[in-house]
Amino acid sequence: MASGVKPRVKVPKTAAAGDVITIKTLISHKMESGQRKGDDGNLIPRSIINRFTADFNGQNVIDVTIEPAVSTNPYFEFEALVPEAGEFQFTWYDDDGSVYETAKKIAIG
């Protein structure tokens, strides 16, 4: 597991049924591409978040495959339809097999 990894998500607390909302996500991660050499001249092993998913009430909203060219601390902003009250589940997958998750609820109001 990479050290210092912290997912952050911004989702409105409420929306009207049928609204399209903006969601912002960021995860603190060094994102080492595996193409850089260390001080010893050897390649630094690749260590990236390679996939990000967001689901709403069990239905997939977005599924992103991430490549080594993505910068440190990957940020995603996207829109999602909110048909009802529920919960967004956000998941980031690391090369080392670690999975980082967080969830945010949204109410209809």
PDB file of C-alpha atoms in Angstrom:
ATOM      1  CA  MET A   1       0.000   0.000   0.000  1.00  0.00           C
ATOM      2  CA  ALA A   2       1.346   3.405  -0.965  1.00  0.00           C
ATOM      3  CA  SER A   3       1.834   5.747   1.969  1.00  0.00           C
ATOM      4  CA  GLY A   4      -0.071   9.000   2.416  1.00  0.00           C
ATOM      5  CA  VAL A   5      -2.892   8.070   0.039  1.00  0.00           C
ATOM      6  CA  LYS A   6      -6.014  10.068   0.854  1.00  0.00           C
ATOM      7  CA  PRO A   7      -9.174  10.213  -1.280  1.00  0.00           C
ATOM      8  CA  ARG A   8     -11.265  13.397  -1.220  1.00  0.00           C
ATOM      9  CA  VAL A   9     -14.689  13.879  -2.775  1.00  0.00           C
ATOM     10  CA  LYS A  10     -17.055  16.829  -3.100  1.00  0.00           C
ATOM     11  CA  VAL A  11     -20.740  15.986  -3.694  1.00  0.00           C
ATOM     12  CA  PRO A  12     -23.683  18.324  -3.005  1.00  0.00           C
ATOM     13  CA  LYS A  13     -25.629  17.320   0.116  1.00  0.00           C
ATOM     14  CA  THR A  14     -28.986  17.747  -1.655  1.00  0.00           C
ATOM     15  CA  ALA A  15     -30.410  17.907  -5.177  1.00  0.00           C
ATOM     16  CA  ALA A  16     -33.822  17.800  -6.814  1.00  0.00           C
ATOM     17  CA  ALA A  17     -34.844  14.479  -8.355  1.00  0.00           C
ATOM     18  CA  GLY A  18     -33.620  14.487 -11.956  1.00  0.00           C
ATOM     19  CA  ASP A  19     -30.900  17.093 -11.379  1.00  0.00           C
ATOM     20  CA  VAL A  20     -27.487  16.741 -12.956  1.00  0.00           C
ATOM     21  CA  ILE A  21     -24.830  17.504 -10.343  1.00  0.00           C
ATOM     22  CA  THR A  22     -21.092  18.114 -10.541  1.00  0.00           C
ATOM     23  CA  ILE A  23     -18.839  15.778  -8.579  1.00  0.00           C
ATOM     24  CA  LYS A  24     -15.176  16.525  -7.855  1.00  0.00           C
ATOM     25  CA  THR A  25     -12.680  13.887  -6.729  1.00  0.00           C
ATOM     26  CA  LEU A  26      -8.999  13.979  -5.869  1.00  0.00           C
ATOM     27  CA  ILE A  27      -6.722  11.330  -4.438  1.00  0.00           C
ATOM     28  CA  SER A  28      -3.318  12.093  -2.929  1.00  0.00           C
ATOM     29  CA  HIS A  29      -0.898   9.687  -4.628  1.00  0.00           C
ATOM     30  CA  LYS A  30       2.665  10.062  -5.953  1.00  0.00           C
ATOM     31  CA  MET A  31       1.838   8.340  -9.282  1.00  0.00           C
ATOM     32  CA  GLU A  32       5.311   7.034 -10.160  1.00  0.00           C
ATOM     33  CA  SER A  33       5.287   6.160 -13.887  1.00  0.00           C
ATOM     34  CA  GLY A  34       8.039   3.521 -13.777  1.00  0.00           C
ATOM     35  CA  GLN A  35      10.005   5.399 -16.437  1.00  0.00           C
ATOM     36  CA  ARG A  36      12.114   7.596 -14.157  1.00  0.00           C
ATOM     37  CA  LYS A  37      15.499   6.662 -12.716  1.00  0.00           C
ATOM     38  CA  GLY A  38      16.346   7.055  -9.049  1.00  0.00           C
ATOM     39  CA  ASP A  39      19.577   8.421  -7.578  1.00  0.00           C
ATOM     40  CA  ASP A  40      21.122   4.957  -7.937  1.00  0.00           C
ATOM     41  CA  GLY A  41      20.475   4.945 -11.708  1.00  0.00           C
ATOM     42  CA  ASN A  42      17.859   2.194 -11.547  1.00  0.00           C
ATOM     43  CA  LEU A  43      14.276   2.610 -12.689  1.00  0.00           C
ATOM     44  CA  ILE A  44      11.843   3.526  -9.932  1.00  0.00           C
ATOM     45  CA  PRO A  45       9.082   0.875  -9.986  1.00  0.00           C
ATOM     46  CA  ARG A  46       5.720   1.925 -11.391  1.00  0.00           C
ATOM     47  CA  SER A  47       3.171   2.801  -8.716  1.00  0.00           C
ATOM     48  CA  ILE A  48      -0.003   4.452  -9.974  1.00  0.00           C
ATOM     49  CA  ILE A  49      -3.725   4.549  -9.394  1.00  0.00           C
ATOM     50  CA  ASN A  50      -4.721   2.572 -12.498  1.00  0.00           C
ATOM     51  CA  ARG A  51      -8.521   2.737 -12.299  1.00  0.00           C
ATOM     52  CA  PHE A  52     -11.240   4.933 -10.813  1.00  0.00           C
ATOM     53  CA  THR A  53     -14.944   4.107 -10.571  1.00  0.00           C
ATOM     54  CA  ALA A  54     -17.995   5.888  -9.226  1.00  0.00           C
ATOM     55  CA  ASP A  55     -21.342   4.190  -8.654  1.00  0.00           C
ATOM     56  CA  PHE A  56     -24.704   5.589  -7.552  1.00  0.00           C
ATOM     57  CA  ASN A  57     -26.962   3.164  -5.679  1.00  0.00           C
ATOM     58  CA  GLY A  58     -25.079   0.269  -7.266  1.00  0.00           C
ATOM     59  CA  GLN A  59     -25.243   1.623 -10.844  1.00  0.00           C
ATOM     60  CA  ASN A  60     -21.979   2.597 -12.522  1.00  0.00           C
ATOM     61  CA  VAL A  61     -21.662   6.313 -13.301  1.00  0.00           C
ATOM     62  CA  ILE A  62     -18.048   6.457 -14.497  1.00  0.00           C
ATOM     63  CA  ASP A  63     -15.220   3.949 -14.975  1.00  0.00           C
ATOM     64  CA  VAL A  64     -11.814   5.366 -15.901  1.00  0.00           C
ATOM     65  CA  THR A  65      -8.660   3.467 -16.842  1.00  0.00           C
ATOM     66  CA  ILE A  66      -5.692   5.594 -15.771  1.00  0.00           C
ATOM     67  CA  GLU A  67      -2.328   5.516 -17.545  1.00  0.00           C
ATOM     68  CA  PRO A  68       1.149   6.455 -16.207  1.00  0.00           C
ATOM     69  CA  ALA A  69       1.052   9.885 -17.898  1.00  0.00           C
ATOM     70  CA  VAL A  70      -1.536  11.132 -15.374  1.00  0.00           C
ATOM     71  CA  SER A  71      -0.051  13.596 -12.919  1.00  0.00           C
ATOM     72  CA  THR A  72       0.462  13.226  -9.200  1.00  0.00           C
ATOM     73  CA  ASN A  73      -2.759  13.476  -7.155  1.00  0.00           C
ATOM     74  CA  PRO A  74      -5.238  12.638  -9.947  1.00  0.00           C
ATOM     75  CA  TYR A  75      -8.306  14.900 -10.042  1.00  0.00           C
ATOM     76  CA  PHE A  76     -11.559  14.052 -11.791  1.00  0.00           C
ATOM     77  CA  GLU A  77     -14.595  16.278 -12.234  1.00  0.00           C
ATOM     78  CA  PHE A  78     -17.723  14.856 -13.838  1.00  0.00           C
ATOM     79  CA  GLU A  79     -21.492  15.190 -13.921  1.00  0.00           C
ATOM     80  CA  ALA A  80     -24.033  12.645 -12.725  1.00  0.00           C
ATOM     81  CA  LEU A  81     -27.808  12.398 -12.871  1.00  0.00           C
ATOM     82  CA  VAL A  82     -29.506  12.066  -9.484  1.00  0.00           C
ATOM     83  CA  PRO A  83     -32.868  10.309  -9.983  1.00  0.00           C
ATOM     84  CA  GLU A  84     -33.425   9.671  -6.267  1.00  0.00           C
ATOM     85  CA  ALA A  85     -31.810   9.969  -2.848  1.00  0.00           C
ATOM     86  CA  GLY A  86     -28.911   7.609  -2.404  1.00  0.00           C
ATOM     87  CA  GLU A  87     -25.208   7.062  -2.043  1.00  0.00           C
ATOM     88  CA  PHE A  88     -22.268   7.518  -4.357  1.00  0.00           C
ATOM     89  CA  GLN A  89     -19.472   4.969  -3.895  1.00  0.00           C
ATOM     90  CA  PHE A  90     -16.016   6.021  -5.142  1.00  0.00           C
ATOM     91  CA  THR A  91     -13.217   3.490  -5.649  1.00  0.00           C
ATOM     92  CA  TRP A  92      -9.581   3.920  -6.693  1.00  0.00           C
ATOM     93  CA  TYR A  93      -7.427   0.893  -7.609  1.00  0.00           C
ATOM     94  CA  ASP A  94      -3.649   0.935  -7.037  1.00  0.00           C
ATOM     95  CA  ASP A  95      -1.000  -1.043  -8.953  1.00  0.00           C
ATOM     96  CA  ASP A  96       0.033  -2.720  -5.694  1.00  0.00           C
ATOM     97  CA  GLY A  97      -3.455  -4.212  -5.275  1.00  0.00           C
ATOM     98  CA  SER A  98      -4.642  -1.663  -2.728  1.00  0.00           C
ATOM     99  CA  VAL A  99      -8.181  -0.355  -3.077  1.00  0.00           C
ATOM    100  CA  TYR A 100      -9.198   3.018  -1.649  1.00  0.00           C
ATOM    101  CA  GLU A 101     -12.889   3.730  -1.123  1.00  0.00           C
ATOM    102  CA  THR A 102     -15.116   6.477   0.158  1.00  0.00           C
ATOM    103  CA  ALA A 103     -18.845   7.147  -0.056  1.00  0.00           C
ATOM    104  CA  LYS A 104     -21.071  10.229  -0.004  1.00  0.00           C
ATOM    105  CA  LYS A 105     -24.835  10.367   0.480  1.00  0.00           C
ATOM    106  CA  ILE A 106     -27.120  12.783  -1.324  1.00  0.00           C
ATOM    107  CA  ALA A 107     -30.664  13.679  -0.283  1.00  0.00           C
ATOM    108  CA  ILE A 108     -33.550  14.866  -2.437  1.00  0.00           C
ATOM    109  CA  GLY A 109     -34.702  18.252  -1.263  1.00  0.00           C
TER     110      GLY A 109
END
